[in-house]
PDB file of C-alpha atoms in Angstrom:
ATOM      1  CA  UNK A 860       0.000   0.000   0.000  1.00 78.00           C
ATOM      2  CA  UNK A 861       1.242   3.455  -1.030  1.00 86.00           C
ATOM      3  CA  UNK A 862      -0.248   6.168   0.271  1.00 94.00           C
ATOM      4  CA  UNK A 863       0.550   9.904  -1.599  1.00 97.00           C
ATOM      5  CA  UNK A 864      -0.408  13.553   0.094  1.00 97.00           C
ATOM      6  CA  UNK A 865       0.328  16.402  -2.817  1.00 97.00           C
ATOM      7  CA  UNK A 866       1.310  20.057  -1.423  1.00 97.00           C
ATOM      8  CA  UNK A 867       2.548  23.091  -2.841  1.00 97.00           C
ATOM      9  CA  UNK A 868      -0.613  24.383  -4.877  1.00 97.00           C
ATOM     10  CA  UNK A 869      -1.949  27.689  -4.632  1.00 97.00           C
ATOM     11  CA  UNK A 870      -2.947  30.979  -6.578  1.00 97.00           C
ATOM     12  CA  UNK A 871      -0.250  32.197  -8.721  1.00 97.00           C
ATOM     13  CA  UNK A 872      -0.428  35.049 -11.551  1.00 97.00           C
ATOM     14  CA  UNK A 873       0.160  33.980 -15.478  1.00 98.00           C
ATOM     15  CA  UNK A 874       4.000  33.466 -15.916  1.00 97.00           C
ATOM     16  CA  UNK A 875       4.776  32.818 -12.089  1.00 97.00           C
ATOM     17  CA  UNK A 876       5.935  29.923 -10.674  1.00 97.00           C
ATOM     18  CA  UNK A 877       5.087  27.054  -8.208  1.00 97.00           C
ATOM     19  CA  UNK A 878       6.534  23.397  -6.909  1.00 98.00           C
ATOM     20  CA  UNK A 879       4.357  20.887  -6.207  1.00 98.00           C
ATOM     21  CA  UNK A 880       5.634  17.690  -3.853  1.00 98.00           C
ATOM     22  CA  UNK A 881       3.814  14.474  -3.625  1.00 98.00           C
ATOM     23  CA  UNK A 882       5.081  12.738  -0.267  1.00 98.00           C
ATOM     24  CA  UNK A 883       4.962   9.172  -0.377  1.00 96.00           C
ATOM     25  CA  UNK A 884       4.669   6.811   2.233  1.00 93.00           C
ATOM     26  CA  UNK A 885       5.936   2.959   1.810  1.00 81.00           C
ATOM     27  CA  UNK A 886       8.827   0.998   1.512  1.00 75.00           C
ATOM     28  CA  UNK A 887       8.184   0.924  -2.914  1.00 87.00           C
ATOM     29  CA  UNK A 888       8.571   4.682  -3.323  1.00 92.00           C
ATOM     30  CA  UNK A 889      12.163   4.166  -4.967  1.00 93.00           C
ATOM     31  CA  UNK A 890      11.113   1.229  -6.998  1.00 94.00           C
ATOM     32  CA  UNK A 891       8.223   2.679  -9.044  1.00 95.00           C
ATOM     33  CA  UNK A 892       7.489   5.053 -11.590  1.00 97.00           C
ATOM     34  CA  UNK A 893       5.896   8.816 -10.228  1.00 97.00           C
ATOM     35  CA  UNK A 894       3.790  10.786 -12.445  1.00 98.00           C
ATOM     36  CA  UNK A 895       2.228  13.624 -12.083  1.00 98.00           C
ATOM     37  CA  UNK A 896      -1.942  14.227 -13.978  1.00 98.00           C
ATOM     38  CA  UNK A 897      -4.143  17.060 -13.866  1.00 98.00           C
ATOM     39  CA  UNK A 898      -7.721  17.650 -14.308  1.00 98.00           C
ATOM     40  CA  UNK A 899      -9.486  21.467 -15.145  1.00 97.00           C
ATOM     41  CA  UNK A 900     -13.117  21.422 -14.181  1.00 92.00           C
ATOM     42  CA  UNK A 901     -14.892  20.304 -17.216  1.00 94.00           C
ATOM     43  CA  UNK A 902     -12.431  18.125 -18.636  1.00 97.00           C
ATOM     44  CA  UNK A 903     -11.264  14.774 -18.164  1.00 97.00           C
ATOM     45  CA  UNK A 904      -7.676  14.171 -15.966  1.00 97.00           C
ATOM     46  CA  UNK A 905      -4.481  14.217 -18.509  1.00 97.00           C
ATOM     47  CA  UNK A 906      -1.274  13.229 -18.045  1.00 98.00           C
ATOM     48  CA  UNK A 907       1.727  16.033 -17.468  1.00 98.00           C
ATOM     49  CA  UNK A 908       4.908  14.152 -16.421  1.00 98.00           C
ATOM     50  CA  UNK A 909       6.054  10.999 -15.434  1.00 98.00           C
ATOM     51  CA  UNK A 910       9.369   9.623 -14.082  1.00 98.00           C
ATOM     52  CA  UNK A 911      11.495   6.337 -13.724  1.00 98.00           C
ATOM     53  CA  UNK A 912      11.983   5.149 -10.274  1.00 97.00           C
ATOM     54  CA  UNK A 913      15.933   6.554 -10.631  1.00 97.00           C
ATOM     55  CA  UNK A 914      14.874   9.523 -11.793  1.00 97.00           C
ATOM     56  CA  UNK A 915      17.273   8.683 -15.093  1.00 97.00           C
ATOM     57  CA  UNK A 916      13.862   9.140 -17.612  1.00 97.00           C
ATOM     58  CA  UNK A 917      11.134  11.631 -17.990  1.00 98.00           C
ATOM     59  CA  UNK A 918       8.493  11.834 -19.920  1.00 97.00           C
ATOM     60  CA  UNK A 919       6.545  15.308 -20.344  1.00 98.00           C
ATOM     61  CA  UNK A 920       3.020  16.119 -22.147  1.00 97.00           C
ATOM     62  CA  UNK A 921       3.774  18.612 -25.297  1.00 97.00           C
ATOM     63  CA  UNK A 922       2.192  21.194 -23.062  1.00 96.00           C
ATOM     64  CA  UNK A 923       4.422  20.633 -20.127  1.00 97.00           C
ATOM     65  CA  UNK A 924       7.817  20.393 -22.270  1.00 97.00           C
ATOM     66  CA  UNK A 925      10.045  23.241 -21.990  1.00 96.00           C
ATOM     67  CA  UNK A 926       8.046  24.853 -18.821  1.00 98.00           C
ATOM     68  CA  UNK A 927       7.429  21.986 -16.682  1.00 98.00           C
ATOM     69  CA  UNK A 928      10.316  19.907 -14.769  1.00 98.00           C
ATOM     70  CA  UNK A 929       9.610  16.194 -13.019  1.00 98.00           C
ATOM     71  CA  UNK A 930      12.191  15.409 -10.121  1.00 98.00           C
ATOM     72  CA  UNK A 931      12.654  12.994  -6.635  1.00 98.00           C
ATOM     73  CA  UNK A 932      14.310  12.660  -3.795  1.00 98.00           C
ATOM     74  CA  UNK A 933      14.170   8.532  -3.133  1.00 96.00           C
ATOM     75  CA  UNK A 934      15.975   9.796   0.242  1.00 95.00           C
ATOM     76  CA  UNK A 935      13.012  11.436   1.427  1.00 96.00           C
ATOM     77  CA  UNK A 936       9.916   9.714  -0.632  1.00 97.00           C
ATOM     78  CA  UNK A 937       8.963  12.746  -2.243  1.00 98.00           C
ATOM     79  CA  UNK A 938       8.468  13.803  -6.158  1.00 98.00           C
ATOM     80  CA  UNK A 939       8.232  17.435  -7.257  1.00 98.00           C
ATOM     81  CA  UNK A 940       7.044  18.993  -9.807  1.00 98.00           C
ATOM     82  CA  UNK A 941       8.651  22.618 -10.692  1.00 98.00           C
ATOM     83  CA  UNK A 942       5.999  24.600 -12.850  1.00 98.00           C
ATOM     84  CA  UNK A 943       7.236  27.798 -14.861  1.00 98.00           C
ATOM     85  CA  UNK A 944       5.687  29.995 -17.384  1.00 97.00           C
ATOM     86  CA  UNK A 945       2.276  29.120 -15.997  1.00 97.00           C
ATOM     87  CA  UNK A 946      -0.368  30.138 -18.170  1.00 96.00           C
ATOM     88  CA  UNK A 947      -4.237  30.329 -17.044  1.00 96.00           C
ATOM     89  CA  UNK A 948      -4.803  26.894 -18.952  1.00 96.00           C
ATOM     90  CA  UNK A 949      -2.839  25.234 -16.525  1.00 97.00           C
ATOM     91  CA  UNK A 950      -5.675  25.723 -13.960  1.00 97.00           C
ATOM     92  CA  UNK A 951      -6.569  22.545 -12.719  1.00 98.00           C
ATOM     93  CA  UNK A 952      -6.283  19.634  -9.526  1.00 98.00           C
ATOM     94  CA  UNK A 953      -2.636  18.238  -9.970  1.00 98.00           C
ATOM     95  CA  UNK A 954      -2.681  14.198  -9.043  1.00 98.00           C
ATOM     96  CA  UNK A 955       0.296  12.568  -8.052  1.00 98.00           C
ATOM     97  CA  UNK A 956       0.278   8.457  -8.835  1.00 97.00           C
ATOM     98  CA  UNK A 957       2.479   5.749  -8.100  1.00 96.00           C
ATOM     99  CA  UNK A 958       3.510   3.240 -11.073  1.00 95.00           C
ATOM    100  CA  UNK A 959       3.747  -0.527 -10.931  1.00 93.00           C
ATOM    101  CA  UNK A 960       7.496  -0.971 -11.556  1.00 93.00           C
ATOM    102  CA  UNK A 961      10.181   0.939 -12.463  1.00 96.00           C
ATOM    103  CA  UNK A 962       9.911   3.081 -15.988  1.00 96.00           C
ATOM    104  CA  UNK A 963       6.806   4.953 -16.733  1.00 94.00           C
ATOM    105  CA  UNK A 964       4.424   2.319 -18.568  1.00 89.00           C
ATOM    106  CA  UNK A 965       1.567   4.333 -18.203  1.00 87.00           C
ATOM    107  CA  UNK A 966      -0.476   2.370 -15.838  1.00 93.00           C
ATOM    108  CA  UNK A 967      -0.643   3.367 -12.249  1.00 95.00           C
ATOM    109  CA  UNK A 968      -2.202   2.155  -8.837  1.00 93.00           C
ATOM    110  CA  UNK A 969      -1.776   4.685  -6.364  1.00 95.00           C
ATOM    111  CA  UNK A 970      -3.222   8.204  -6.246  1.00 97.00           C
ATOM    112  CA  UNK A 971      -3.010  11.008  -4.477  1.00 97.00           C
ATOM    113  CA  UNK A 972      -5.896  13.278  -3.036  1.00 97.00           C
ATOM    114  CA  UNK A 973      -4.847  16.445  -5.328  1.00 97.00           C
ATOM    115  CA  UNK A 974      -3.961  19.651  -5.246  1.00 98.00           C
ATOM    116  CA  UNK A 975      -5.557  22.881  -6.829  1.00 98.00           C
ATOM    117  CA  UNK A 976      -3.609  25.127  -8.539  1.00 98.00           C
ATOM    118  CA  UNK A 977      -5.461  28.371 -10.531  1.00 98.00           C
ATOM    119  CA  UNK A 978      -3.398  30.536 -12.837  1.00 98.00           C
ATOM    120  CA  UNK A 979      -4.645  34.217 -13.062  1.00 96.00           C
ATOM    121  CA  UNK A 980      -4.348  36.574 -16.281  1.00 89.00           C
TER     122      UNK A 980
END
């Protein structure tokens, strides 16, 4: 069982900055896969980033490339997510999820609760 609290949304102005964190609890953290998903009211969730359990490979959505950066600390259980750039479109609950093995496959089996970020113009 993996259990997975996000932290680190908020309100931010278009073109500011946050970091998200997803702390995980469990002895598997540093074996699995961490990605991170969003969902904007209205829509269905989408993925945004996702990365091996070493942290070697990432894997980004083509609206996260270039302004988006996936990263973990296996030392302390926790995966971030550094946004830049943000635009109002990236309004939305962020989800943090836990893979089944090591490199991203796409399938995952632990979720977190969310966290709400909202871009202002």
């Amino acid at each position: 069982q993996v259990q997975l609290v996000e932290s680190g949304g908020g309100l931010v102005q278009a073109g500011g900055s946050l970091r998200l964190s997803c702390a995980a609890s469990g002895r598997t953290f540093s074996s699995v896969a961490m990605g991170w998903f969003r969902q904007a009211p209205g829509k269905e969730r989408e993925f945004v980033a996702a990365i091996s359990c070493g942290g070697a490979i990432t894997y980004y959505a083509d609206s996260a490339k270039g302004r988006f950066t996936i990263s973990r600390d296996n030392a302390k259980n926790t995966v971030y997510l550094q946004k830049n750039s943000l635009k109002s479109e990236d309004t939305a609950v962020y989800y943090c999820a836990a893979g089944r093995d090591c490199y991203p496959s796409g399938e995952y089996d632990y979720w977190g609760q969310g966290t709400q970020v909202t871009v202002s113009s």
